[in-house]
Coordinates of C-alpha atoms and ligand atoms in Angstrom, one line a residue:
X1 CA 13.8 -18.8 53.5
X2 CA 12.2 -15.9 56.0
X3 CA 11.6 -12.9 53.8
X4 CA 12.0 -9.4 54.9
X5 CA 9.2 -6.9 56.0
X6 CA 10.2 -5.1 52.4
X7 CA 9.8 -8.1 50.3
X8 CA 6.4 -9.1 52.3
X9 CA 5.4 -5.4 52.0
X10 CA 6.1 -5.2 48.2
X11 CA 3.9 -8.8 47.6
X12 CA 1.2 -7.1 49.5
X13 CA 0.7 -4.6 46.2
X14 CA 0.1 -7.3 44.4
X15 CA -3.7 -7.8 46.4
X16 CA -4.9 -10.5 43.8
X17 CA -2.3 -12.9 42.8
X18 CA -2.2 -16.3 43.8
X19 CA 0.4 -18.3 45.8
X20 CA 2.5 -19.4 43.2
X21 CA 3.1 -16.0 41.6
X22 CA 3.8 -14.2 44.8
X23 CA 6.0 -17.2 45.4
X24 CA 7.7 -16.6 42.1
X25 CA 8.1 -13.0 42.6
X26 CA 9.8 -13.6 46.2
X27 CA 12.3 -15.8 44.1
X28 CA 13.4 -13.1 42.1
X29 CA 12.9 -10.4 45.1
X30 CA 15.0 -12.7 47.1
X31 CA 17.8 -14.0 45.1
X32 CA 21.5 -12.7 44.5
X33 CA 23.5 -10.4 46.5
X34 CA 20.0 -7.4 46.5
X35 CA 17.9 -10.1 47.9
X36 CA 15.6 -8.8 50.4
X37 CA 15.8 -5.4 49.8
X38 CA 13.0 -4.8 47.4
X39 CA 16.4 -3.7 44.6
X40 CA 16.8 -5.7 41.7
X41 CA 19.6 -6.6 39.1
X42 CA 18.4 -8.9 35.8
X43 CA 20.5 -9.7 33.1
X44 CA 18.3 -9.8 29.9
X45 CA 20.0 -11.6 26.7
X46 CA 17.6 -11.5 23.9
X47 CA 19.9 -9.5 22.0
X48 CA 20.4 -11.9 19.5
X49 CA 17.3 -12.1 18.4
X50 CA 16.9 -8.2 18.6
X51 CA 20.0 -7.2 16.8
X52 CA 21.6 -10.2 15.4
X53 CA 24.9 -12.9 16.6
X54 CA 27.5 -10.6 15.6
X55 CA 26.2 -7.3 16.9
X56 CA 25.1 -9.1 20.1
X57 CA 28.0 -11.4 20.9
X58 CA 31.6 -10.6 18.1
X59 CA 32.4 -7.7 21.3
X60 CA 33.3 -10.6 23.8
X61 CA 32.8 -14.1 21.5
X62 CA 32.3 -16.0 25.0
X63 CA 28.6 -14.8 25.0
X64 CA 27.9 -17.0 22.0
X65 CA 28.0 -19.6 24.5
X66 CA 24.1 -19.4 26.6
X67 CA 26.1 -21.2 29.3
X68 CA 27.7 -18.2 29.5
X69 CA 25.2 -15.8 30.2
X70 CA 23.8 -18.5 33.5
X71 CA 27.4 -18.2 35.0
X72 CA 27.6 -14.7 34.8
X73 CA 24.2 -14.0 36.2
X74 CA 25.3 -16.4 39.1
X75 CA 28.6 -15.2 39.5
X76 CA 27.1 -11.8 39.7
X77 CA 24.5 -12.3 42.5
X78 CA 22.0 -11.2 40.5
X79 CA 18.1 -11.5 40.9
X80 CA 17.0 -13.4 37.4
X81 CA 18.2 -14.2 33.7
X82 CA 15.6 -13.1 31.0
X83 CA 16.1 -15.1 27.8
X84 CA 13.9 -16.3 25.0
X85 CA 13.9 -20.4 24.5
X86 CA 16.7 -21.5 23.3
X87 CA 19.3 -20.2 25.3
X88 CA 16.7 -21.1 28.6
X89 CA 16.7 -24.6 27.1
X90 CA 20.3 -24.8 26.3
X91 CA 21.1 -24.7 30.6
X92 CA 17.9 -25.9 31.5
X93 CA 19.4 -29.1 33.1
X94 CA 22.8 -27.7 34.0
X95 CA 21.3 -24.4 35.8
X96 CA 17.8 -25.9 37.3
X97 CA 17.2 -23.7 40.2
X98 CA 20.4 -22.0 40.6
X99 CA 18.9 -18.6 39.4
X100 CA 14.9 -17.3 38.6
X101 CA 14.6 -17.4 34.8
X102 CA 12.3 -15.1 33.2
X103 CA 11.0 -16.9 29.7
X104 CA 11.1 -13.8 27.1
X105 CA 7.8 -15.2 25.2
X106 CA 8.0 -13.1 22.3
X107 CA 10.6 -11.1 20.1
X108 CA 11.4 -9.3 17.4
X109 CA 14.4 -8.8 14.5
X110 CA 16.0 -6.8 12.4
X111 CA 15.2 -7.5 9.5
X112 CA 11.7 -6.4 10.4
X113 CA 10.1 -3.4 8.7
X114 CA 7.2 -3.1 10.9
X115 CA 6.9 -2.7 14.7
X116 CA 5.7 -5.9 15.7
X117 CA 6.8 -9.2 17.9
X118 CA 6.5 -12.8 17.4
X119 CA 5.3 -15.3 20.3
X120 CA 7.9 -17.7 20.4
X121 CA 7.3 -19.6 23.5
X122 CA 4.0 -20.4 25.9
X123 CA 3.5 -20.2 29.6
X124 CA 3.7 -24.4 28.7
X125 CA 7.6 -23.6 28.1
X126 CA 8.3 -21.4 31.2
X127 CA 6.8 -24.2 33.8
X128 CA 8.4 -26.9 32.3
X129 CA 11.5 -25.0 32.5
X130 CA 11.1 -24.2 35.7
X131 CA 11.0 -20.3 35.1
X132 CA 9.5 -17.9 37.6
X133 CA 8.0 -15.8 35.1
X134 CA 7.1 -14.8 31.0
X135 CA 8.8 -11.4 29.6
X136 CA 7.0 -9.8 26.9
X137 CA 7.8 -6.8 25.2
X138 CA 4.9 -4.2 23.9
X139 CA 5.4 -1.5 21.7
X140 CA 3.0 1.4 22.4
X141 CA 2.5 3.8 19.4
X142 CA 3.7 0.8 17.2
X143 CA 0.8 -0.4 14.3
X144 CA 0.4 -3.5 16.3
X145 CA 0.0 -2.2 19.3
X146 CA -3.6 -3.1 20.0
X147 CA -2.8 -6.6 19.0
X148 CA 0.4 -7.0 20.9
X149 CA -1.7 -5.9 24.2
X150 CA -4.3 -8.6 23.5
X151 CA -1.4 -11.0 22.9
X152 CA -0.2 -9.9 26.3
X153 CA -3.6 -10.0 28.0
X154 CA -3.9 -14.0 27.0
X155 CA -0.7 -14.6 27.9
X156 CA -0.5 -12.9 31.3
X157 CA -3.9 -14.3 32.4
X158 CA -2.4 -17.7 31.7
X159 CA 1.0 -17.5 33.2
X160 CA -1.1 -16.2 36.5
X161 CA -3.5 -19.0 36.5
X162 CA -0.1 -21.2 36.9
X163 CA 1.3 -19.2 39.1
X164 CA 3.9 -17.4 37.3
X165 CA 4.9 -13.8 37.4
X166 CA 4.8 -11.5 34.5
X167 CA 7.2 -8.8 33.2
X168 CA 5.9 -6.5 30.7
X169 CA 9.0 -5.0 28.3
X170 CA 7.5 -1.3 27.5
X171 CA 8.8 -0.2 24.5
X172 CA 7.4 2.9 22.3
X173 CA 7.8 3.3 19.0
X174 CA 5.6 3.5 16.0
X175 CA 4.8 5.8 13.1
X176 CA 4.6 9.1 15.6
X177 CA 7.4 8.5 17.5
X178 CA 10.9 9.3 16.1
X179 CA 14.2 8.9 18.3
X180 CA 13.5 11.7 20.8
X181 CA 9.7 10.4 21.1
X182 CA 10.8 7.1 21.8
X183 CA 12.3 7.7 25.5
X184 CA 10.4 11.8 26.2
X185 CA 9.7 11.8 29.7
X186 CA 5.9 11.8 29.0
X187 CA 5.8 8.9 26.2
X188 CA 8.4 6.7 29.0
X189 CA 5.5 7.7 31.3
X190 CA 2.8 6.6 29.7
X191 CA 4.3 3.3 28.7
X192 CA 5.1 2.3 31.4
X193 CA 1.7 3.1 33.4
X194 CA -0.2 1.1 30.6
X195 CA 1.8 -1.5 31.4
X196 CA 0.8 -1.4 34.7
X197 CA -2.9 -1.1 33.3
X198 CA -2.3 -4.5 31.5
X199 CA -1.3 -6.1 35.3
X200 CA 2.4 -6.0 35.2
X201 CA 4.3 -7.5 38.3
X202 CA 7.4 -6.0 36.8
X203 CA 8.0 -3.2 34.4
X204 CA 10.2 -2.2 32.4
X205 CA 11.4 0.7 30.3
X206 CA 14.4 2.4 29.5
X207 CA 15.4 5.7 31.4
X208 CA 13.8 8.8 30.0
X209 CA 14.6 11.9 28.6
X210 CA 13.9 15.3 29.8
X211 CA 11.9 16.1 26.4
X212 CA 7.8 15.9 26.6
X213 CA 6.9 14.8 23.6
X214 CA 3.0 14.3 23.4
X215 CA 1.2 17.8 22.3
X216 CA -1.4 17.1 24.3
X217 CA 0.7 16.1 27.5
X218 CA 2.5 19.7 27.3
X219 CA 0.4 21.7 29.3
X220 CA 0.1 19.7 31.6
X221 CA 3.5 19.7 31.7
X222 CA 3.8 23.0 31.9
X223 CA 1.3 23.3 35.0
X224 CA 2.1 20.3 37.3
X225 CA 6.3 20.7 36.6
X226 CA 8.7 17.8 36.8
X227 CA 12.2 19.0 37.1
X228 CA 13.2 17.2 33.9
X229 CA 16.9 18.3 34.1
X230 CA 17.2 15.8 37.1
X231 CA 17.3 12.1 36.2
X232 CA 16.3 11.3 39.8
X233 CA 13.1 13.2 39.4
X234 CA 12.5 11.7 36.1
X235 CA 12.8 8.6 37.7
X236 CA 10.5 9.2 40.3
X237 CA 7.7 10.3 37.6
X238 CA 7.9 6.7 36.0
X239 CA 7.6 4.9 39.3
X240 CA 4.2 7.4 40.0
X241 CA 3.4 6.3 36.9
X242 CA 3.7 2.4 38.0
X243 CA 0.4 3.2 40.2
X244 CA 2.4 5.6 42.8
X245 CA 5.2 2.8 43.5
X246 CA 2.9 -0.3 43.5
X247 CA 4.3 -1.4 41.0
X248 CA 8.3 -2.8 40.6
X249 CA 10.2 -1.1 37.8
X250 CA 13.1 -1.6 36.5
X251 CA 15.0 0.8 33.7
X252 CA 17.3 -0.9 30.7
X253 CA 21.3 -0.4 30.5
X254 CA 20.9 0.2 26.7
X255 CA 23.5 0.0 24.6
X256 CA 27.3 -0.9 25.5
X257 CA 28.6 3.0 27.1
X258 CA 31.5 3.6 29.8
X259 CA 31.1 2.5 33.0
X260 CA 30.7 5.8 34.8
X261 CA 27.8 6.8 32.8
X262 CA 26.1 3.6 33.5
X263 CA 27.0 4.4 36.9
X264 CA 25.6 7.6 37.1
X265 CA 21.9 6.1 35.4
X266 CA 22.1 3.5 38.6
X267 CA 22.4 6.8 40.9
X268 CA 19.6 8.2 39.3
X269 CA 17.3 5.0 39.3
X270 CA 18.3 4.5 43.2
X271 CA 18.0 8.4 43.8
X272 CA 14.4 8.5 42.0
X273 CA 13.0 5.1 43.9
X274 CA 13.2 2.5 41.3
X275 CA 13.6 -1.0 41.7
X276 CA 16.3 -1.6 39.7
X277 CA 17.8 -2.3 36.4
X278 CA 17.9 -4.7 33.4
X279 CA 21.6 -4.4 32.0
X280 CA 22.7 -6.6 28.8
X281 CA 24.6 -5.2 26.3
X282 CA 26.4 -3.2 29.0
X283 CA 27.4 -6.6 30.9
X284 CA 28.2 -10.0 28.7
X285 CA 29.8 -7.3 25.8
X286 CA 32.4 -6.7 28.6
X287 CA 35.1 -9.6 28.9
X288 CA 33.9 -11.3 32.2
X289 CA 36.2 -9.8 35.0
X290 CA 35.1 -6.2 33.7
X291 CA 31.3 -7.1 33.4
X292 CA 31.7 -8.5 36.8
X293 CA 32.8 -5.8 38.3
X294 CA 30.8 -3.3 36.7
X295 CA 27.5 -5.2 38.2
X296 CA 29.3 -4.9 41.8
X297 CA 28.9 -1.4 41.4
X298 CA 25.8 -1.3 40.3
X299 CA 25.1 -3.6 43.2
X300 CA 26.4 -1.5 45.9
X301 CA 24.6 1.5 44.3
X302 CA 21.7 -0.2 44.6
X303 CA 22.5 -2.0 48.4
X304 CA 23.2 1.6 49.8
X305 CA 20.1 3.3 51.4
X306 CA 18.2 6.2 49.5
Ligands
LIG1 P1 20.2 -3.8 27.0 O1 20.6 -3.6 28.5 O2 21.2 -4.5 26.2 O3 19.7 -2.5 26.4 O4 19.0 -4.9 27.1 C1 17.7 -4.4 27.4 C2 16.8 -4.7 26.3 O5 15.4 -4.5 26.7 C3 16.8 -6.2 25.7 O6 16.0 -7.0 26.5 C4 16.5 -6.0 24.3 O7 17.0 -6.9 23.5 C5 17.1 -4.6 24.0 O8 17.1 -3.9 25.2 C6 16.3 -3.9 22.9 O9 17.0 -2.7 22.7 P2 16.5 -1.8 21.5 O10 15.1 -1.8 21.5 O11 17.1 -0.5 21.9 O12 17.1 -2.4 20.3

């Protein structure tokens, strides 16, 4: 496979990874229907772990099946799968290399009180499944924070040694943050740059608000503008947040919502110069025809020049 000048430009950020990651990250760069063009679709399915069966799956019961979720991330054209081990291991043998995996190595539930994950799988688990990279989530602000990011640091220094990539979930939340903190423009800023910090290939946050949060951020704010009322621009903060665009990031689709405001998020992640999106809920809760054509769209969003 020749890669392109943008795929060859984009593993040239990443100035001290070894063969095998670079090679994992061209996998993903290079697969489905946006390989090549430095754009990237993943379908992420830890939502069962996250949210429960029902809540994840009852909308469209043939996402109970993890086969399912392989097919339509094949079907699709799209770049990876992101799962935790047991649905990875479930297609393992009937899915070897038709799509990058990405080995979600720690979750949470909801029947949790506190803002925490548990590591549920090793960097062991993703080679021998043949992944191209762990997922693990951090919660900034969270109680655990500080020992989350030392999971992370362990874990991310051992998946490079082997030459896997690493894709750092961004999440705040924690005792300061309520609902509007979670996803202000600053607080989405600032997670996702400490991702970066913590050597992210691939971030990931969800798409931010116009509201700064952070007392101490405001002024700042206040004297070097972003034109909040414009997704786009919001956008564009994140990805100067991911070391001025040295970084790939990639925003969540959030919960299940109509296709033209998904639509118009994709315009605003394209518009602003991110690299993508990570879109669950809003694809295997659709019956399969609908889902399929919903991540067409978001594909030719994404495959049309900025
Ligand atoms: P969605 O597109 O379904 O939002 O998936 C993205 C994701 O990051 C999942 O990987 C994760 O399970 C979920 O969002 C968590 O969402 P929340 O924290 O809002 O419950």
């Amino acid at each position: 496979m020749k890669l392109t000048r943008k795929v060859k430009e984009i593993l040239s950020w990443y100035e001290s990874d070894n063969p095998g990651t670079k090679a994992n990250l061209a996998r993903i760069l290079m697969t489905g229907k946006l390989g090549g063009t430095g754009r990237m679709v993943i379908l992420p399915v830890d939502q069962g772990f996250e949210h429960g069966p029902a809540r994840s799956f009852a909308p469209n019961p043939a996402a109970y099946d993890p086969h399912y979720h392989f097919e339509l991330a094949i079907e699709a054209g799209l770049n990876a799968y992101a799962a935790p081990l047991g649905p990875i291991e479930a297609g393992a043998a009937s899915f070897a290399g038709c799509i990058p995996t990405i080995l979600k190595v720690n979750s949470s539930n909801s029947l949790s009180t506190t803002k925490d994950q548990a590591v549920t799988a090793t960097v062991a688990d993703a080679l021998r499944l043949g992944c191209s990279a762990i997922g693990f989530t951090i919660y900034p602000g969270s109680e655990y924070q500080f020992e989350m990011m030392e999971e992370l640091r362990e874990m991310a220094e051992e998946a490079k040694s082997v030459g896997l990539a690493v894709v750092v979930w961004s999440y705040p939340r924690g005792p300061m943050l309520d609902k509007v903190g979670e996803t202000a423009l600053d607080i989405a800023a600032y997670a996702a740059h400490m991702a970066a910090l913590m050597g992210a290939h691939i971030i990931k946050v969800k798409p931010p608000t116009e509201a700064i949060f952070l007392d101490a951020a405001k002024k700042t704010y206040q004297s070097h503008p972003v034109e909040v009322k414009d997704a786009a621009a919001r956008i564009a903060h994140i990805v100067k947040a991911c070391f001025n665009g040295r970084r790939l990031v990639v925003f969540s689709g959030g919960e299940a919502k109509g296709a033209d405001a998904l639509l118009g998020e994709v315009r605003a992640i394209h518009a602003g110069g991110g690299n993508g999106s990570i879109v669950g809920r809003n694809a295997f809760q659709r019956p399969k025809e609908e889902a399929l054509k919903l991540l067409a769209d978001i594909i030719d969003v994404y495959k049309t020049k900025a």
